[in-house]
Coordinates of C-alpha atoms in Angstrom, one line a residue:
X19 CA 88.1 133.9 60.4
X20 CA 89.7 131.8 63.0
X21 CA 87.4 130.6 65.9
X22 CA 89.8 132.2 68.3
X23 CA 88.8 135.5 66.7
X24 CA 85.1 135.0 67.3
X25 CA 85.9 135.0 71.0
X26 CA 86.8 138.6 70.8
X27 CA 83.2 139.6 70.4
X28 CA 81.1 136.7 71.5
X29 CA 83.3 135.8 74.6
X30 CA 83.1 132.2 73.7
X31 CA 84.8 129.5 75.8
X32 CA 88.5 129.1 75.1
X33 CA 91.0 127.5 77.5
X34 CA 94.0 129.6 76.4
X35 CA 93.1 133.1 77.6
X36 CA 94.5 134.5 81.0
X37 CA 97.3 133.6 84.3
X38 CA 99.2 131.5 86.7
X39 CA 98.0 128.9 89.1
X40 CA 99.4 127.2 92.2
X41 CA 101.6 124.1 92.4
X42 CA 100.5 120.8 93.8
X43 CA 99.7 120.9 97.5
X44 CA 99.9 117.3 98.7
X45 CA 103.2 115.7 99.8
X46 CA 102.6 112.1 98.8
X47 CA 105.8 110.2 98.0
X48 CA 105.7 108.4 94.6
X49 CA 107.8 105.5 93.4
X50 CA 110.3 106.3 90.6
X51 CA 113.1 104.8 88.6
X52 CA 116.2 105.4 90.7
X53 CA 118.5 104.8 87.7
X54 CA 116.8 107.7 85.9
X55 CA 115.4 110.0 88.7
X56 CA 114.3 112.7 86.3
X57 CA 111.9 110.3 84.5
X58 CA 108.3 111.0 85.4
X59 CA 105.5 113.6 85.5
X60 CA 106.2 116.9 87.2
X61 CA 104.0 119.9 88.1
X62 CA 104.9 123.1 89.8
X63 CA 105.7 126.8 89.5
X64 CA 108.0 128.7 87.1
X65 CA 109.0 132.1 88.2
X66 CA 110.3 134.3 85.4
X67 CA 113.2 136.7 85.7
X68 CA 110.6 139.5 86.0
X69 CA 108.9 137.8 88.9
X70 CA 105.8 136.5 87.0
X71 CA 104.6 133.1 88.1
X72 CA 103.0 130.4 85.9
X73 CA 102.2 126.8 86.3
X74 CA 104.8 124.5 84.6
X75 CA 104.1 120.9 83.6
X76 CA 107.0 118.6 82.5
X77 CA 106.7 115.1 81.2
X78 CA 110.0 113.2 80.9
X79 CA 110.3 109.7 79.6
X80 CA 113.4 107.5 79.1
X81 CA 113.1 104.9 76.5
X82 CA 115.9 104.4 74.0
X83 CA 116.3 108.2 74.1
X84 CA 114.9 110.9 76.4
X85 CA 111.6 112.5 75.4
X86 CA 110.7 115.7 77.3
X87 CA 107.6 117.8 76.8
X88 CA 106.7 121.0 78.5
X89 CA 103.4 122.8 79.0
X90 CA 102.7 126.2 80.4
X91 CA 99.6 127.7 78.7
X92 CA 100.3 131.2 80.1
X93 CA 103.6 131.0 78.3
X94 CA 102.1 129.6 75.1
X95 CA 103.5 126.1 75.6
X96 CA 101.4 123.0 75.2
X97 CA 103.2 119.6 75.0
X98 CA 106.1 121.4 73.4
X99 CA 109.0 119.0 72.7
X100 CA 112.5 119.7 74.0
X101 CA 116.0 119.0 72.8
X102 CA 119.5 119.0 74.1
X103 CA 118.4 116.7 77.0
X104 CA 121.1 115.8 79.4
X105 CA 121.2 113.6 82.5
X106 CA 124.0 113.2 85.0
X107 CA 123.0 111.6 88.2
X108 CA 120.5 113.9 89.9
X109 CA 121.3 116.7 87.4
X110 CA 118.9 117.2 84.5
X111 CA 118.6 119.8 81.8
X112 CA 116.8 120.4 78.5
X113 CA 116.1 123.2 76.0
X114 CA 113.0 124.5 74.2
X115 CA 113.8 125.4 70.6
X116 CA 111.7 126.7 67.8
X117 CA 109.7 129.0 70.1
X118 CA 109.4 132.6 68.7
X119 CA 111.9 135.0 70.1
X120 CA 113.2 132.9 72.9
X121 CA 115.2 129.7 73.6
X122 CA 114.5 128.7 77.3
X123 CA 117.1 126.4 78.8
X124 CA 116.2 124.5 82.0
X125 CA 118.7 122.9 84.3
X126 CA 118.3 121.7 87.8
X127 CA 118.6 118.9 90.3
X128 CA 116.3 116.1 91.5
X129 CA 116.0 115.9 95.3
X130 CA 117.5 113.0 97.2
X131 CA 114.1 111.5 97.8
X132 CA 113.3 111.9 94.0
X133 CA 110.1 113.9 94.7
X134 CA 111.2 117.4 93.8
X135 CA 112.9 119.0 90.7
X136 CA 114.4 122.4 91.3
X137 CA 116.5 124.7 89.1
X138 CA 116.9 127.7 86.9
X139 CA 115.8 128.7 83.5
X140 CA 117.7 131.1 81.2
X141 CA 117.1 132.4 77.7
X142 CA 119.9 131.4 75.4
X143 CA 119.0 134.0 72.9
X144 CA 119.7 136.9 75.2
X145 CA 123.2 138.2 75.9
X146 CA 122.3 139.2 79.5
X147 CA 119.2 137.1 80.4
X148 CA 117.3 137.5 83.6
X149 CA 117.3 134.0 85.0
X150 CA 114.2 132.5 86.3
X151 CA 113.6 129.6 88.6
X152 CA 111.3 126.6 88.8
X153 CA 110.2 124.2 91.6
X154 CA 108.3 121.1 90.5
X155 CA 106.9 118.1 92.5
X156 CA 106.6 114.6 91.2
X157 CA 103.1 113.4 90.6
X158 CA 101.2 110.8 88.5
X159 CA 98.7 110.9 85.7
X160 CA 95.1 109.7 86.4
X161 CA 95.4 107.4 83.4
X162 CA 98.3 105.6 85.0
X163 CA 96.3 104.7 88.1
X164 CA 94.2 101.6 88.7
X165 CA 90.6 102.0 87.8
X166 CA 90.5 105.6 86.6
X167 CA 87.0 107.2 86.2
X168 CA 86.3 108.8 82.8
X169 CA 83.3 111.0 82.6
X170 CA 82.3 112.3 79.2
X171 CA 79.9 115.0 78.2
X172 CA 79.5 118.5 76.7
X173 CA 79.8 122.0 78.1
X174 CA 77.5 124.7 76.7
X175 CA 79.4 128.0 76.7
X176 CA 77.4 130.9 75.2
X177 CA 76.0 128.6 72.6
X178 CA 79.2 126.7 71.8
X179 CA 79.1 123.0 72.5
X180 CA 82.4 121.7 73.7
X181 CA 82.8 117.9 74.0
X182 CA 85.2 116.9 76.8
X183 CA 86.2 114.2 79.2
X184 CA 87.1 114.5 82.9
X185 CA 89.4 111.7 84.2
X186 CA 89.7 111.2 87.9
X187 CA 91.6 108.6 89.9
X188 CA 92.9 107.9 93.4
X189 CA 96.7 107.6 94.0
X190 CA 98.2 104.8 96.2
X191 CA 98.2 107.4 99.0
X192 CA 94.5 108.0 98.6
X193 CA 94.7 111.5 97.0
X194 CA 92.7 112.5 93.9
X195 CA 94.5 113.2 90.6
X196 CA 92.7 114.2 87.5
X197 CA 93.0 115.5 84.0
X198 CA 90.9 117.0 81.2
X199 CA 90.6 116.0 77.5
X200 CA 89.2 118.5 75.0
X201 CA 90.1 117.3 71.5
X202 CA 88.8 120.5 69.8
X203 CA 91.4 122.5 71.7
X204 CA 94.1 119.8 71.4
X205 CA 94.1 119.2 75.2
X206 CA 94.9 115.7 76.1
X207 CA 95.5 114.6 79.8
X208 CA 95.8 118.3 80.8
X209 CA 96.1 118.1 84.6
X210 CA 94.0 119.5 87.3
X211 CA 95.8 120.9 90.3
X212 CA 94.9 121.6 94.0
X213 CA 92.3 118.8 94.0
X214 CA 90.5 118.4 97.3
X215 CA 87.4 116.4 98.5
X216 CA 84.8 117.5 101.1
X217 CA 83.2 115.3 103.6
X218 CA 80.1 114.9 101.3
X219 CA 82.3 113.7 98.4
X220 CA 82.3 116.9 96.4
X221 CA 85.6 117.3 94.5
X222 CA 87.1 120.7 93.7
X223 CA 90.0 121.2 91.4
X224 CA 91.7 124.0 89.4
X225 CA 93.0 124.1 85.9
X226 CA 96.3 125.9 85.3
X227 CA 95.1 128.0 82.4
X228 CA 95.4 131.7 81.8
X229 CA 92.7 133.5 83.6
X230 CA 92.0 130.5 85.8
X231 CA 89.3 127.9 85.7
X232 CA 88.0 125.4 88.2
X233 CA 85.5 122.6 88.6
X234 CA 83.2 121.6 91.5
X235 CA 81.8 118.1 90.9
X236 CA 80.4 115.1 92.7
X237 CA 80.1 111.5 91.3
X238 CA 77.0 109.5 92.3
X239 CA 77.3 106.5 94.6
X240 CA 77.9 104.1 91.7
X241 CA 80.4 106.4 89.9
X242 CA 78.1 106.4 86.8
X243 CA 77.4 110.1 86.6
X244 CA 79.3 113.3 87.5
X245 CA 77.4 116.5 88.2
X246 CA 78.6 120.0 89.1
X247 CA 79.9 123.2 87.5
X248 CA 82.8 124.4 85.4
X249 CA 83.8 128.0 86.0
X250 CA 86.0 130.3 83.8
X251 CA 86.1 134.0 83.0
X252 CA 82.9 134.8 84.7
X253 CA 81.0 131.9 83.1
X254 CA 79.5 129.1 85.1
X255 CA 78.7 126.0 83.0
X256 CA 76.8 123.0 84.1
X257 CA 78.5 119.6 84.2
X258 CA 76.3 116.6 83.7
X259 CA 78.6 113.9 82.4
X260 CA 78.3 110.1 82.1
X261 CA 80.8 107.4 82.9
X262 CA 82.6 106.0 79.9
X263 CA 84.0 102.6 81.0
X264 CA 85.8 102.1 77.6
X265 CA 87.1 105.6 77.2
X266 CA 90.1 106.3 75.0
X267 CA 91.2 109.6 73.7
X268 CA 89.4 110.3 70.4
X269 CA 91.9 110.8 67.7
X270 CA 90.6 113.2 65.1
X271 CA 89.8 111.6 61.8
X272 CA 91.0 113.8 58.9
X273 CA 90.9 111.7 55.8
X274 CA 91.8 114.5 53.4
X275 CA 95.1 115.2 55.0
X276 CA 97.8 114.0 52.5
X277 CA 100.4 111.5 53.7
X278 CA 104.0 111.4 52.5
X279 CA 105.7 110.6 50.2
X280 CA 104.0 113.2 47.9
X281 CA 104.0 113.0 44.1
X282 CA 105.7 116.4 43.9
X283 CA 108.6 118.4 45.4
X284 CA 108.7 120.4 48.6
X285 CA 111.2 123.2 49.2
X286 CA 111.7 125.2 52.4
X287 CA 111.7 128.9 51.7
X288 CA 112.7 131.8 53.8
X289 CA 111.6 135.3 52.8
X290 CA 113.3 138.4 54.3
X291 CA 111.1 141.2 55.6
X292 CA 112.2 144.8 55.5
X293 CA 111.6 145.1 59.3
X294 CA 114.4 142.7 60.0
X295 CA 112.7 139.4 60.5
X296 CA 112.0 136.6 58.0
X297 CA 109.0 134.4 57.1
X298 CA 109.5 130.7 56.8
X299 CA 107.3 128.4 54.7
X300 CA 107.0 125.6 52.3
X301 CA 106.9 125.8 48.5
X302 CA 105.4 122.8 46.7
X303 CA 106.4 122.3 43.1
X304 CA 104.5 120.1 40.5
X305 CA 105.9 116.7 39.4
X306 CA 108.4 117.5 36.6
X307 CA 107.6 114.2 34.8
X308 CA 104.0 115.3 34.5
X309 CA 104.2 119.1 34.2
X310 CA 107.8 119.8 33.0
X311 CA 110.6 121.6 34.8
X312 CA 108.7 125.0 35.0
X313 CA 108.5 127.8 35.5
X314 CA 105.1 127.1 37.1
X315 CA 102.2 129.4 37.8
X316 CA 102.0 129.9 41.6
X317 CA 99.7 130.9 44.4
X318 CA 100.5 132.3 47.9
X319 CA 98.1 131.2 50.6
X320 CA 97.2 133.9 53.2
X321 CA 95.7 132.8 56.5
X322 CA 92.8 134.2 58.5
X323 CA 92.9 136.1 61.8
X324 CA 95.0 134.9 64.8
X325 CA 98.6 133.6 64.7
X326 CA 98.5 130.5 62.5
X327 CA 101.0 128.1 61.0
X328 CA 101.6 127.5 57.3
X329 CA 98.9 124.8 57.2
X330 CA 96.3 127.0 58.9
X331 CA 95.9 124.2 61.4
X332 CA 92.7 124.1 63.4
X333 CA 91.1 121.4 65.4
X334 CA 93.1 118.7 63.6
X335 CA 92.3 120.1 60.2
X336 CA 95.0 121.5 57.9
X337 CA 93.2 123.4 55.2
X338 CA 96.2 125.0 53.6
X339 CA 98.1 121.7 53.4
X340 CA 95.2 120.2 51.6
X341 CA 94.8 123.2 49.2
X342 CA 98.5 123.2 48.5
X343 CA 98.5 119.4 47.9
X344 CA 95.5 119.6 45.5
X345 CA 96.7 122.5 43.4
X346 CA 100.3 121.1 43.2
X347 CA 99.0 117.8 42.0
X348 CA 97.3 119.8 39.2
X349 CA 100.3 121.7 38.0
X350 CA 100.2 124.8 40.2
X351 CA 103.1 125.7 42.6
X352 CA 101.9 126.8 46.1
X353 CA 103.7 128.8 48.8
X354 CA 102.3 128.7 52.3
X355 CA 104.1 130.3 55.2
X356 CA 104.0 130.6 59.0
X357 CA 102.4 133.9 60.3
X358 CA 104.9 136.3 61.9
X359 CA 105.8 135.0 65.4
X360 CA 104.8 131.4 64.6
X361 CA 107.1 128.5 63.7
X362 CA 109.9 129.5 61.4
X363 CA 108.7 133.1 61.1
X364 CA 110.5 134.3 64.2
X365 CA 110.4 137.9 65.4
X366 CA 112.8 139.5 67.9
X367 CA 110.4 142.1 69.1
X368 CA 107.0 141.0 70.4
X369 CA 105.4 144.3 69.4
X370 CA 105.8 143.2 65.8
X371 CA 103.0 140.7 66.6
X372 CA 101.0 142.3 69.4
X373 CA 100.8 145.7 67.7
X374 CA 100.5 144.5 64.1
X375 CA 97.3 145.2 62.0
X376 CA 95.9 143.7 58.9
X377 CA 97.8 146.2 56.9
X378 CA 101.1 145.1 58.5
X379 CA 100.3 141.5 57.7
X380 CA 99.9 142.5 54.0
X381 CA 103.6 143.5 54.0
X382 CA 104.4 139.9 55.0
X383 CA 102.7 138.6 51.9
X384 CA 104.5 141.1 49.8
X385 CA 107.8 139.9 51.2
X386 CA 106.9 136.3 50.3
X387 CA 105.9 137.3 46.8
X388 CA 109.2 139.2 46.3
X389 CA 111.1 136.1 47.3
X390 CA 109.1 133.9 44.9
X391 CA 109.8 136.3 42.0
X392 CA 113.5 135.6 42.4
X393 CA 113.1 131.8 42.0
X394 CA 113.6 130.2 38.6
X395 CA 110.9 127.6 39.3
X396 CA 108.2 130.3 39.4
X397 CA 106.5 132.0 36.5
X398 CA 106.5 135.6 37.9
X399 CA 103.9 136.6 35.3
X400 CA 101.4 134.2 36.9
X401 CA 101.5 134.7 40.7
X402 CA 98.1 134.7 42.4
X403 CA 96.8 134.9 45.9
X404 CA 94.3 132.8 47.9
X405 CA 93.2 134.5 51.1
X406 CA 90.9 132.9 53.7
X407 CA 88.8 135.1 56.0
X408 CA 91.1 138.0 57.1
X409 CA 93.4 136.7 54.4
X410 CA 90.6 137.8 52.0
X411 CA 91.1 141.3 53.2
X412 CA 94.9 141.1 52.8
X413 CA 94.9 139.6 49.2
X414 CA 93.2 142.7 47.6
X415 CA 95.5 145.0 49.7
X416 CA 98.5 143.2 48.3
X417 CA 97.1 143.2 44.7
X418 CA 96.4 147.0 45.1
X419 CA 99.9 147.7 46.3
X420 CA 101.8 145.4 43.8
X421 CA 99.6 146.2 40.7
X422 CA 100.5 144.0 37.7
X423 CA 102.7 141.7 39.9
X424 CA 99.5 139.9 40.9
X425 CA 97.8 137.9 38.2
X426 CA 94.6 136.9 40.1
X427 CA 93.1 136.6 43.6
X428 CA 90.7 134.1 45.3
X429 CA 88.7 135.2 48.3
X430 CA 87.7 132.3 50.5
X431 CA 85.0 133.7 52.8
X432 CA 86.6 137.2 52.4
X433 CA 85.0 140.3 54.0
X434 CA 83.2 142.7 51.7
X435 CA 82.0 145.2 54.2
X436 CA 83.5 147.3 57.0
X437 CA 84.7 145.3 60.0
X438 CA 82.2 146.6 62.6
X439 CA 79.3 145.7 60.3
X440 CA 80.7 142.2 59.8
X441 CA 81.2 141.5 63.5
X442 CA 77.7 142.8 64.5
X443 CA 76.1 140.4 61.9
X444 CA 78.5 137.6 62.9
X445 CA 77.5 137.8 66.5
X446 CA 73.8 138.0 65.7
X447 CA 74.0 134.8 63.7
X448 CA 76.0 133.0 66.3
X449 CA 73.7 134.0 69.1
X450 CA 70.7 133.1 67.0
X451 CA 72.2 129.6 66.4
X452 CA 72.7 129.3 70.2
X453 CA 69.0 129.9 70.8
X454 CA 69.3 133.4 72.3
X455 CA 66.0 135.3 71.9
X456 CA 65.6 137.9 69.2
X457 CA 64.9 140.5 71.9
X458 CA 68.2 139.8 73.6
X459 CA 70.1 139.8 70.3
X460 CA 68.7 143.1 69.3
X461 CA 69.6 144.7 72.7
X462 CA 73.2 143.3 72.5
X463 CA 73.6 144.5 69.0
X464 CA 72.7 148.1 69.9
X465 CA 75.3 148.1 72.7
X466 CA 77.8 146.4 70.4
X467 CA 77.5 149.1 67.7
X468 CA 78.2 151.8 70.3
X469 CA 81.1 149.8 71.7
X470 CA 82.7 149.4 68.3
X471 CA 82.3 153.1 67.6
X472 CA 84.2 153.9 70.8
X473 CA 86.9 151.4 69.9
X474 CA 87.3 152.9 66.5
X475 CA 87.6 156.4 68.1
X476 CA 90.2 155.0 70.5
X477 CA 88.0 156.3 73.4
X478 CA 88.8 153.7 76.0
X479 CA 86.7 155.1 78.8
X480 CA 83.5 155.0 76.7
X481 CA 84.5 151.6 75.2
X482 CA 84.9 150.2 78.7
X483 CA 81.5 151.6 79.7
X484 CA 79.7 149.8 76.8
X485 CA 81.9 146.7 77.2
X486 CA 80.7 146.4 80.8
X487 CA 77.1 146.8 79.6
X488 CA 77.5 144.1 77.0
X489 CA 79.1 141.6 79.3
X490 CA 76.4 142.2 81.9
X491 CA 73.7 141.7 79.3
X492 CA 75.4 138.5 78.0
X493 CA 75.8 137.0 81.5
X494 CA 72.3 137.9 82.5
X495 CA 71.0 136.2 79.4
X496 CA 72.0 132.9 81.1
X497 CA 69.0 133.4 83.4
X498 CA 70.9 133.6 86.7
X499 CA 72.1 136.3 89.1
X500 CA 75.5 137.7 88.1
X501 CA 78.0 138.8 90.7
X502 CA 80.2 141.9 90.4
X503 CA 83.3 139.6 90.6
X504 CA 82.1 137.6 87.5
X505 CA 81.6 140.9 85.6
X506 CA 85.0 142.3 86.5
X507 CA 86.8 139.0 85.6
X508 CA 85.1 138.9 82.2
X509 CA 85.8 142.6 81.7
X510 CA 89.5 142.2 82.2
X511 CA 89.7 139.4 79.7
X512 CA 87.6 141.2 77.2
X513 CA 89.5 144.5 77.4
X514 CA 92.7 142.8 76.4
X515 CA 91.0 141.2 73.4
X516 CA 89.2 144.2 72.2
X517 CA 91.2 147.3 73.0
X518 CA 94.2 146.8 70.8
X519 CA 95.6 148.1 67.5
X520 CA 94.5 145.1 65.4
X521 CA 90.9 145.3 66.5
X522 CA 90.7 149.1 66.1
X523 CA 92.0 148.8 62.5
X524 CA 89.8 145.9 61.6
X525 CA 86.6 147.6 62.9
X526 CA 87.3 150.7 60.9
X527 CA 88.6 149.1 57.7
X528 CA 86.3 149.2 54.6
X529 CA 87.5 146.9 51.8
X530 CA 85.3 148.5 49.2
X531 CA 87.8 151.1 47.8
X532 CA 90.5 148.6 47.3
X533 CA 88.1 146.0 45.8
X534 CA 87.1 148.7 43.3
X535 CA 90.7 149.4 42.3
X536 CA 92.2 146.0 41.9
X537 CA 92.4 145.2 38.2
X538 CA 93.1 141.5 38.2
X539 CA 90.3 138.9 38.1
X540 CA 88.7 138.0 41.4
X541 CA 87.0 134.7 42.4
X542 CA 84.9 135.1 45.6
X543 CA 83.7 132.0 47.3
X544 CA 81.4 131.6 50.4
X545 CA 79.3 128.9 52.0
X546 CA 75.6 129.5 52.9
X547 CA 76.2 128.2 56.4
X548 CA 79.1 130.4 57.2
X549 CA 78.1 132.2 60.3
X550 CA 81.3 134.2 60.7
X551 CA 81.4 135.9 57.3
X552 CA 77.8 135.9 56.2
X553 CA 77.5 135.3 52.4
X554 CA 74.4 137.6 51.9
X555 CA 76.3 140.5 53.5
X556 CA 79.8 140.0 52.2
X557 CA 79.6 138.0 48.9
X558 CA 76.8 140.3 47.7
X559 CA 78.9 143.3 48.5
X560 CA 82.0 142.0 46.7
X561 CA 80.0 141.2 43.6
X562 CA 78.3 144.6 43.6
X563 CA 81.5 146.6 44.2
X564 CA 83.3 144.8 41.3
X565 CA 80.5 145.1 38.9
X566 CA 80.0 148.8 39.6
X567 CA 83.7 149.3 38.8
X568 CA 83.3 147.2 35.7
X569 CA 86.0 144.8 36.9
X570 CA 86.2 141.0 36.5
X571 CA 84.6 139.0 39.3
X572 CA 83.3 135.4 39.6
X573 CA 81.1 134.5 42.6
X574 CA 80.3 131.0 43.7
X575 CA 77.9 130.3 46.7
X576 CA 78.1 126.8 48.1
X577 CA 74.9 125.5 49.6
X578 CA 75.4 124.0 53.1
X579 CA 79.2 124.8 53.6
X580 CA 80.5 126.6 56.7
X581 CA 83.3 129.1 57.2
X582 CA 85.9 126.4 56.6
X583 CA 84.1 125.2 53.5
X584 CA 83.0 122.0 55.3
X585 CA 79.6 120.4 54.7
X586 CA 77.8 121.6 57.9
X587 CA 74.4 121.1 59.6
X588 CA 74.3 124.4 61.6
X589 CA 77.5 126.3 60.7
X590 CA 78.5 126.7 64.4
X591 CA 82.1 126.6 65.5
X592 CA 81.4 123.5 67.7
X593 CA 80.8 121.5 64.5
X594 CA 84.2 122.1 63.0
X595 CA 85.8 119.3 65.1
X596 CA 83.1 116.8 64.4
X597 CA 83.2 117.1 60.6
X598 CA 85.7 114.7 59.0
X599 CA 85.9 116.7 55.7
X600 CA 88.4 119.6 55.9
X601 CA 87.4 121.4 52.7
X602 CA 84.7 120.3 50.2
X603 CA 86.3 118.8 47.1
X604 CA 84.1 120.9 44.8
X605 CA 85.7 124.0 46.2
X606 CA 89.2 122.6 45.4
X607 CA 88.1 121.7 41.9
X608 CA 86.5 125.0 41.2
X609 CA 89.6 126.9 42.3
X610 CA 91.9 124.8 40.2
X611 CA 89.8 125.2 37.0
X612 CA 89.4 128.9 37.6
X613 CA 93.2 129.4 38.1
X614 CA 93.9 127.4 34.9
X615 CA 91.6 129.7 33.0
X616 CA 93.4 132.8 34.3
X617 CA 96.8 131.5 33.4
X618 CA 95.7 130.4 29.9
X619 CA 94.2 133.8 29.1
X620 CA 97.7 135.4 29.0
X621 CA 99.5 132.5 27.3

């Protein structure tokens, strides 16, 4: 289960969840390259054709070639590279490609003084697009200024520890600029806007993130410490950071991630879906010199909750790339694909993503399998599934619907109980790890059960009632007085995350009947420090269901591994980024040997 999914219930800190912000307010004039006036760092407002406003950040560099990157978190863009970049005097244009369902094209003019970039944006994919507009002002990065101040520390948000660095600097005109680094959320030099300083030296600044966020901080006289607060979605978190005079952005160490050239073949695959879109992915085929020309046994990898790419990328880790690499090196073909609406799996209608349930995602896997069955390199008698987290719900669904077409399935931290039971236990474990009292956990769980029951019944009025109670209880557990505004802000965010078709389906879905019908062998794996899918609750249930139905099942419990199958100390989400191992090698070895046994039993 993706950490983004945990937020739905625990309301954990995430910088990608809510609305637009203001543009820069100061009118300082910055130096620029007059031969390439578009080059530089721009921040301002994008107004869509429907009138919605969001903060737009554009970085344009002219080296041998132009390099343009665009960020607008409310629009799902973060350092998104652009193409078709054209410069003609003060005119400048570029296009964002590879973004699901849309191809935004920006074109505009740089002002005579070089300080403003104004223009229009149109969607090249639409026959009659509603053009939008943008107005950006030139600014500078804090890291490009003389003597920037880097303050590093950790925020504690509902038990989740988030390492981050705040970078502050004065411009030549004496104005503050700043940015935020959060490696675990892939944020690097993400700018603050509307920065101001009071007479006593307190600095306030906003972050242009959905839902809004801001800081109120003050450095000490020697600029050695930074104290203050970070506010977002009703949460107020203490900042007590220390100056790091040798700060550099910490590149994530991921030693397991394979590097090209690979000792096997890669083939791009596109699988058509009956609903009119297609799923793009990568098929890796074993080295023919070592394993012959095929056909090869194959597995399809199925990701967990939330929209994910084919590598199931998270916090610098690429679990599915590593699994595919390991299995392919050992003679097994592997297909991994982008979730619908991600990467090469584009959809034309957003509701195919926003209204989709786990059952709908199972049809995606079926479409991919049907494509594989047409390929001469694949042994269609030996196609198996490996599902992680929610993918562990989807794999049995697919096997149940496709019958003998599926040879085996592997459940990596797959649920074995109804969704509401899983989430109640998940939240209890996460709160316990965060140091919340047993009394508070018990009280929250009672409210949460009633909330889930209302969501399952699609009774939004009752659900909102219990959601407000739960949020109030959570905010009060911080030990401070909570305002009505904080509660309402948190409630708006939570309603969007909880009251939707996917959640309603997940809460009510019981995997037991399907697990009791699937005839092919099942390998179920879990770590004892997995706080998201608790092994004693889910692994025990899977084993019991299969044995009662007299069906083949193998269960392996890994001591000390978390939800990603990393060796962990606590199992909390905040550890994921700090652990260099992406997936324990024993898990990879066990899966490989088990798959070989399943393939050999039919040969």
